[in-house]
Amino acid sequence: MNSQYTPGVVPARLSGDALVQNFADLHAPLAPHEAAVAADRCYFCHDAPCITACPTDIDIPLFIRQISTGTPEAAAKTIFDQNILGGMCARVCPTEDLCEQACVREMAEGKPVEIGRLQRYATDTLMAKGIHPYERAPGTGKKIAVVGAGPAGLSCAHRLAMLGNDVTVYDAMPKPGGLNEYGIAAYKSTNDFAAAEVEWLVSIGGIEIKNGMALGDQLKMDDLVGCFAAVFLAVGLGGVNAMGVDGNDKDGVTDAVSFIQELRQASDLTMLPIGRNVVVIGGGMTAVDAAVQSKLLGAEQVTIAYRRGRDAMSASRYEQDLAASHGVQLLFNVQPKAIHGNGAVAEIELEYTSAIDGKLSGTGETVRLKADQVFRAIGQTLTSDGGLTLEGRKIAVDEHGRTSRAGVWAGGDCAAGGDDLTVTAVAEGRDAAMDIHATLNGSV
Amino acid sequence: MADLTTNFLGITSPNPFWLASAPPTDKEYNVRRAFEAGWGGVVWKTLGSEGPPVVNVNGPRYGVIHGADRRVLGLNNIELITDRDLQTNLDEITRVKKDYPDRALIVSIMVPCEEQAWKDILPKVEATGADGIELNFGCPHGMSERGMGAAVGQVPEYIEMVTRWCKQYYSKPVIVKLTPNITDIRKPAAAAKRGGADAVSLINTINSIVSVDLDTMSPEPSIGGKGSHGGYCGPAVKPIAMSMVSEIARDPETQGLPISGIGGVTTWRDAAEYITLGCGNVQVCTAAMTYGFKVVQEMISGLSQWMDEKGHVSIQDFMGAAVPNVTDWQYLNLNYVAKASINQDDCISCGRCYAACEDTSHQAIAMSDDRTFSVIDSECVACNLCVEVCPVEGCISMVPMEPGTVDPRTGKTVEADYANWTTHPNNPGAVAAE
């Protein structure tokens, strides 16, 4: 068996048992007693700040009160009414930047109500009973295409199906779920939750999912518009930004999203190779997810190298602390200058940066880190724009999610505006569905 | 340091905290441990007549109203008087009193309303050396169906009669424990006084059903699918008990009659409040049943600290101090005008004051876009609801308006003089002020 100190990129640095333990739930689910205690802390605020902070406007005080009165199933319904992926959002939302940051008890005591964990308690309770709490409205006869089975697409599809429309969801990947299935850290979605959630979501009926269908390849925009009454694009950001430094093509230099995807789909983590020394380039959630999971797989030294200072990192302070607590080194104000090694990466050379009026430039001072693997987590890009007008590098949409082409809506990470968060994607998919339905069927 | 020693009816105890007649005082084992934990006195759980003792149900005896985090706010019970043999209890009382001469030991008694029954038991109790007796005229369940407990406490003539027998056949202090399950507490208290009672203690428990099992449709505690009303006690009943205590303390007929205060005493502060309303000591049950005997240590340290801070040397210093301030509504000063004031530094922007005032009171709190909450003086009637629903103690306060200033709600100048309803022009029965 290998160890943390085995040179190179090798599998099984830790025992199978250790890996199972490492990749268990980041936060254990609340037991009923814990949920009761946590729910008791909610003040049932008027026009609650937590609701305002939630991109999907979940009525948080109401669902917490429903938990505290012994009806977590009703609580789940309150959540799903606004956010049909409330189960996943309970696991992956940066609540520390959203609802829990806004909680008045955060202001009062520095200890917010544990909204995320309570939301998981409610949604898990209902889903464990195999209950799908919605029925479809009478059929409208309208057929709608959703491209992308990630959070935005699934949210849109569910709402459209609920309103009586027939929905076909296309996805480029072999499995539905998008980033929920392929993109987030494994310890945030254990026990194949992403797949179970999709199965539960489509059990409303009226949703057909077709995998292995990518926009621009198997799917043509004109065909979609011709065959369907409306099209919702939620293709996400399938491409990865390039890193223009020497040695970028050496073995061991890969995209963080590919690494995470491979990890998420691995049936046996002891078979997954990982470097002894790993460097992750970037400052977002993907960088943290890749770094922490490298550490959990048994890498000895893992470093996140970010070109700006801590405050500019898009990963929340909570995520930064999570990385640090797992022994990940956070290196700020450095950018890749060169990657060294004979065929495979052996070292990465980083140059210190300074920002003048927000513009970064190298200082000339460099540092070299040992690296058996370098993961690029420097942002993702749109792979196919479907011939639509762009805003920046994303599809331009109005406040209803309408694109420049009639009959085509877009939402989620591929559309301009909003944070690239699961919960934001769910809100955009839901709201676009309402607008599509209203457009096709008159008033909602 | 303050001296907590209490002299109640000539019975001294090192502090005013007595355990009430209830499960905690059922037997020697408990009472010895209670005294070791620091309790000043104990009222031994009610003794019945000689002969086969009563039996209790063999299912649940208690039900509870919980607050947040399952804090026990109200406790209901359907337990009866002691279900142990009379002689066993008497022997134990004798031994305990002998070993704890400095603690108060009172024996609670409940026997049928026949002179002979009292004549039989009182000499036996006297022989134990206990400091006094408490007549249980309050138990509202089970025993009352047999013509005892609350069934006696609800008939002033019976109270007077039995009290008189006790004074006749027993030489030490007689305390009459009153039931709150009556319309006017002053009547049974006056009857006890006429019968020669040395003191009254109140309240006993309140008729109650705490909950219903929505699956079985049985009241709880449920005995095989049926429930019976029990007796309610704990923090939830304190306001009811304190009102009754104050009525007795200020009624001309009962004024000066020593009172042992009972009902939801959980902290030193509760005890201090009872004492200011005229009680010579307090009796505790639910707090002990919730937290164990050790809870008395906080009561002792807290009362002692407060007395030191206020310069009270003994319990007598503040006993009854609040009684003169208990009055009828008609004598409240209608010229006293206050307005709510929100301390913005303490406010956590939960908006509960706003919801309460806007939906259920006087629409006197404004909310800004940035969640700043402020009082609209021209609407505020100083009802105090915002103060009470605010989760941050002290964040909202009621500020009296200075005489001479104009109340923006009424447009009237605040008067310095006292004026009440009896002379108010809106009162059809008003008498002109002299």
PDB file of N, CA, C and O in Angstrom, chain A residues 33 36-37 40 42-49 52 104-105 107-108, chain B residues 67-70 347-352 354-355 367 371 373 391-392:
ATOM      1  N   HIS A  33     -33.938  15.370  18.022  1.00  0.00           N
ATOM      2  CA  HIS A  33     -33.747  16.228  19.194  1.00  0.00           C
ATOM      3  C   HIS A  33     -32.912  17.459  18.853  1.00  0.00           C
ATOM      4  O   HIS A  33     -33.244  18.578  19.246  1.00  0.00           O
ATOM      5  N   ALA A  36     -35.007  19.899  17.050  1.00  0.00           N
ATOM      6  CA  ALA A  36     -35.940  20.603  17.935  1.00  0.00           C
ATOM      7  C   ALA A  36     -35.224  21.731  18.674  1.00  0.00           C
ATOM      8  O   ALA A  36     -35.741  22.846  18.795  1.00  0.00           O
ATOM      9  N   VAL A  37     -34.027  21.443  19.160  1.00  0.00           N
ATOM     10  CA  VAL A  37     -33.260  22.454  19.892  1.00  0.00           C
ATOM     11  C   VAL A  37     -32.887  23.605  18.949  1.00  0.00           C
ATOM     12  O   VAL A  37     -33.028  24.782  19.287  1.00  0.00           O
ATOM     13  N   ASP A  40     -35.936  25.759  18.014  1.00  0.00           N
ATOM     14  CA  ASP A  40     -36.398  26.618  19.110  1.00  0.00           C
ATOM     15  C   ASP A  40     -35.722  27.978  19.103  1.00  0.00           C
ATOM     16  O   ASP A  40     -36.238  28.929  19.687  1.00  0.00           O
ATOM     17  N   CYS A  42     -35.199  29.973  16.619  1.00  0.00           N
ATOM     18  CA  CYS A  42     -35.689  30.932  15.623  1.00  0.00           C
ATOM     19  C   CYS A  42     -36.682  31.893  16.274  1.00  0.00           C
ATOM     20  O   CYS A  42     -37.585  31.483  16.988  1.00  0.00           O
ATOM     21  N   TYR A  43     -36.513  33.190  15.986  1.00  0.00           N
ATOM     22  CA  TYR A  43     -37.386  34.206  16.582  1.00  0.00           C
ATOM     23  C   TYR A  43     -38.651  34.474  15.761  1.00  0.00           C
ATOM     24  O   TYR A  43     -39.463  35.297  16.145  1.00  0.00           O
ATOM     25  N   PHE A  44     -38.799  33.834  14.612  1.00  0.00           N
ATOM     26  CA  PHE A  44     -39.963  34.080  13.757  1.00  0.00           C
ATOM     27  C   PHE A  44     -40.061  35.573  13.438  1.00  0.00           C
ATOM     28  O   PHE A  44     -41.088  36.211  13.639  1.00  0.00           O
ATOM     29  N   CYS A  45     -38.977  36.101  12.932  1.00  0.00           N
ATOM     30  CA  CYS A  45     -38.884  37.540  12.661  1.00  0.00           C
ATOM     31  C   CYS A  45     -39.960  38.001  11.673  1.00  0.00           C
ATOM     32  O   CYS A  45     -40.400  37.252  10.811  1.00  0.00           O
ATOM     33  N   HIS A  46     -40.301  39.270  11.810  1.00  0.00           N
ATOM     34  CA  HIS A  46     -41.210  39.889  10.832  1.00  0.00           C
ATOM     35  C   HIS A  46     -40.437  40.190   9.553  1.00  0.00           C
ATOM     36  O   HIS A  46     -39.338  40.736   9.620  1.00  0.00           O
ATOM     37  N   ASP A  47     -41.002  39.846   8.396  1.00  0.00           N
ATOM     38  CA  ASP A  47     -40.375  40.139   7.104  1.00  0.00           C
ATOM     39  C   ASP A  47     -38.896  39.757   7.190  1.00  0.00           C
ATOM     40  O   ASP A  47     -38.000  40.568   6.958  1.00  0.00           O
ATOM     41  N   ALA A  48     -38.668  38.505   7.511  1.00  0.00           N
ATOM     42  CA  ALA A  48     -37.371  38.071   8.035  1.00  0.00           C
ATOM     43  C   ALA A  48     -36.206  38.323   7.078  1.00  0.00           C
ATOM     44  O   ALA A  48     -36.305  38.048   5.884  1.00  0.00           O
ATOM     45  N   PRO A  49     -35.107  38.825   7.626  1.00  0.00           N
ATOM     46  CA  PRO A  49     -33.921  39.087   6.802  1.00  0.00           C
ATOM     47  C   PRO A  49     -33.385  37.825   6.116  1.00  0.00           C
ATOM     48  O   PRO A  49     -32.823  37.910   5.029  1.00  0.00           O
ATOM     49  N   THR A  52     -35.131  37.406   2.805  1.00  0.00           N
ATOM     50  CA  THR A  52     -34.605  38.373   1.838  1.00  0.00           C
ATOM     51  C   THR A  52     -33.255  37.916   1.288  1.00  0.00           C
ATOM     52  O   THR A  52     -32.949  38.113   0.115  1.00  0.00           O
ATOM     53  N   VAL A 104     -30.872  37.337  12.525  1.00  0.00           N
ATOM     54  CA  VAL A 104     -30.688  38.351  13.575  1.00  0.00           C
ATOM     55  C   VAL A 104     -29.894  37.800  14.754  1.00  0.00           C
ATOM     56  O   VAL A 104     -29.288  38.554  15.509  1.00  0.00           O
ATOM     57  N   ARG A 105     -29.894  36.487  14.912  1.00  0.00           N
ATOM     58  CA  ARG A 105     -29.108  35.922  16.010  1.00  0.00           C
ATOM     59  C   ARG A 105     -27.619  35.943  15.683  1.00  0.00           C
ATOM     60  O   ARG A 105     -26.784  35.880  16.594  1.00  0.00           O
ATOM     61  N   MET A 107     -26.387  38.621  14.366  1.00  0.00           N
ATOM     62  CA  MET A 107     -26.102  39.970  14.853  1.00  0.00           C
ATOM     63  C   MET A 107     -26.068  39.997  16.381  1.00  0.00           C
ATOM     64  O   MET A 107     -25.208  40.613  16.993  1.00  0.00           O
ATOM     65  N   ALA A 108     -27.017  39.264  16.979  1.00  0.00           N
ATOM     66  CA  ALA A 108     -27.163  39.342  18.428  1.00  0.00           C
ATOM     67  C   ALA A 108     -26.070  38.575  19.169  1.00  0.00           C
ATOM     68  O   ALA A 108     -25.565  39.039  20.189  1.00  0.00           O
TER      69      ALA A 108
ATOM     70  N   GLY B  67     -41.871  25.011  27.402  1.00  0.00           N
ATOM     71  CA  GLY B  67     -41.482  26.186  26.649  1.00  0.00           C
ATOM     72  C   GLY B  67     -40.357  25.796  25.709  1.00  0.00           C
ATOM     73  O   GLY B  67     -40.109  24.610  25.480  1.00  0.00           O
ATOM     74  N   ALA B  68     -39.675  26.801  25.160  1.00  0.00           N
ATOM     75  CA  ALA B  68     -38.579  26.532  24.242  1.00  0.00           C
ATOM     76  C   ALA B  68     -37.547  25.630  24.909  1.00  0.00           C
ATOM     77  O   ALA B  68     -37.309  25.733  26.111  1.00  0.00           O
ATOM     78  N   ASP B  69     -36.975  24.740  24.113  1.00  0.00           N
ATOM     79  CA  ASP B  69     -35.950  23.829  24.610  1.00  0.00           C
ATOM     80  C   ASP B  69     -36.480  22.926  25.718  1.00  0.00           C
ATOM     81  O   ASP B  69     -35.765  22.531  26.610  1.00  0.00           O
ATOM     82  N   ARG B  70     -37.775  22.626  25.667  1.00  0.00           N
ATOM     83  CA  ARG B  70     -38.445  21.747  26.622  1.00  0.00           C
ATOM     84  C   ARG B  70     -38.279  22.205  28.068  1.00  0.00           C
ATOM     85  O   ARG B  70     -38.198  21.403  28.998  1.00  0.00           O
ATOM     86  N   CYS B 347     -30.943  46.881  19.491  1.00  0.00           N
ATOM     87  CA  CYS B 347     -31.916  46.259  18.577  1.00  0.00           C
ATOM     88  C   CYS B 347     -31.212  45.310  17.610  1.00  0.00           C
ATOM     89  O   CYS B 347     -30.184  45.646  17.025  1.00  0.00           O
ATOM     90  N   ILE B 348     -31.782  44.110  17.449  1.00  0.00           N
ATOM     91  CA  ILE B 348     -31.221  43.150  16.496  1.00  0.00           C
ATOM     92  C   ILE B 348     -32.080  43.045  15.237  1.00  0.00           C
ATOM     93  O   ILE B 348     -31.902  42.146  14.418  1.00  0.00           O
ATOM     94  N   SER B 349     -33.051  43.947  15.099  1.00  0.00           N
ATOM     95  CA  SER B 349     -33.847  44.068  13.865  1.00  0.00           C
ATOM     96  C   SER B 349     -34.695  42.849  13.539  1.00  0.00           C
ATOM     97  O   SER B 349     -34.909  42.530  12.376  1.00  0.00           O
ATOM     98  N   CYS B 350     -35.174  42.161  14.558  1.00  0.00           N
ATOM     99  CA  CYS B 350     -36.011  40.989  14.281  1.00  0.00           C
ATOM    100  C   CYS B 350     -37.411  41.403  13.829  1.00  0.00           C
ATOM    101  O   CYS B 350     -38.106  40.645  13.159  1.00  0.00           O
ATOM    102  N   GLY B 351     -37.847  42.604  14.231  1.00  0.00           N
ATOM    103  CA  GLY B 351     -39.148  43.098  13.792  1.00  0.00           C
ATOM    104  C   GLY B 351     -40.328  42.531  14.547  1.00  0.00           C
ATOM    105  O   GLY B 351     -41.478  42.725  14.148  1.00  0.00           O
ATOM    106  N   ARG B 352     -40.084  41.827  15.640  1.00  0.00           N
ATOM    107  CA  ARG B 352     -41.226  41.269  16.376  1.00  0.00           C
ATOM    108  C   ARG B 352     -42.070  42.368  17.003  1.00  0.00           C
ATOM    109  O   ARG B 352     -43.298  42.253  17.091  1.00  0.00           O
ATOM    110  N   TYR B 354     -42.592  45.216  15.736  1.00  0.00           N
ATOM    111  CA  TYR B 354     -43.383  45.774  14.643  1.00  0.00           C
ATOM    112  C   TYR B 354     -44.585  44.888  14.337  1.00  0.00           C
ATOM    113  O   TYR B 354     -45.722  45.367  14.232  1.00  0.00           O
ATOM    114  N   ALA B 355     -44.332  43.593  14.183  1.00  0.00           N
ATOM    115  CA  ALA B 355     -45.429  42.667  13.857  1.00  0.00           C
ATOM    116  C   ALA B 355     -46.505  42.705  14.934  1.00  0.00           C
ATOM    117  O   ALA B 355     -47.710  42.751  14.637  1.00  0.00           O
ATOM    118  N   MET B 367     -41.319  50.922  10.443  1.00  0.00           N
ATOM    119  CA  MET B 367     -40.208  50.092   9.967  1.00  0.00           C
ATOM    120  C   MET B 367     -39.647  50.731   8.711  1.00  0.00           C
ATOM    121  O   MET B 367     -40.387  51.001   7.768  1.00  0.00           O
ATOM    122  N   ARG B 371     -34.648  48.237   7.943  1.00  0.00           N
ATOM    123  CA  ARG B 371     -35.065  47.536   9.147  1.00  0.00           C
ATOM    124  C   ARG B 371     -34.699  48.278  10.434  1.00  0.00           C
ATOM    125  O   ARG B 371     -34.302  47.678  11.429  1.00  0.00           O
ATOM    126  N   PHE B 373     -36.388  50.148  13.405  1.00  0.00           N
ATOM    127  CA  PHE B 373     -37.728  50.206  13.983  1.00  0.00           C
ATOM    128  C   PHE B 373     -37.796  51.367  14.957  1.00  0.00           C
ATOM    129  O   PHE B 373     -36.922  51.510  15.813  1.00  0.00           O
ATOM    130  N   PRO B 391     -37.012  40.008  21.903  1.00  0.00           N
ATOM    131  CA  PRO B 391     -36.154  38.960  22.453  1.00  0.00           C
ATOM    132  C   PRO B 391     -34.975  39.490  23.263  1.00  0.00           C
ATOM    133  O   PRO B 391     -34.358  38.729  23.997  1.00  0.00           O
ATOM    134  N   VAL B 392     -34.672  40.780  23.117  1.00  0.00           N
ATOM    135  CA  VAL B 392     -33.526  41.342  23.837  1.00  0.00           C
ATOM    136  C   VAL B 392     -34.034  42.105  25.053  1.00  0.00           C
ATOM    137  O   VAL B 392     -34.655  43.166  24.916  1.00  0.00           O
TER     138      VAL B 392
END
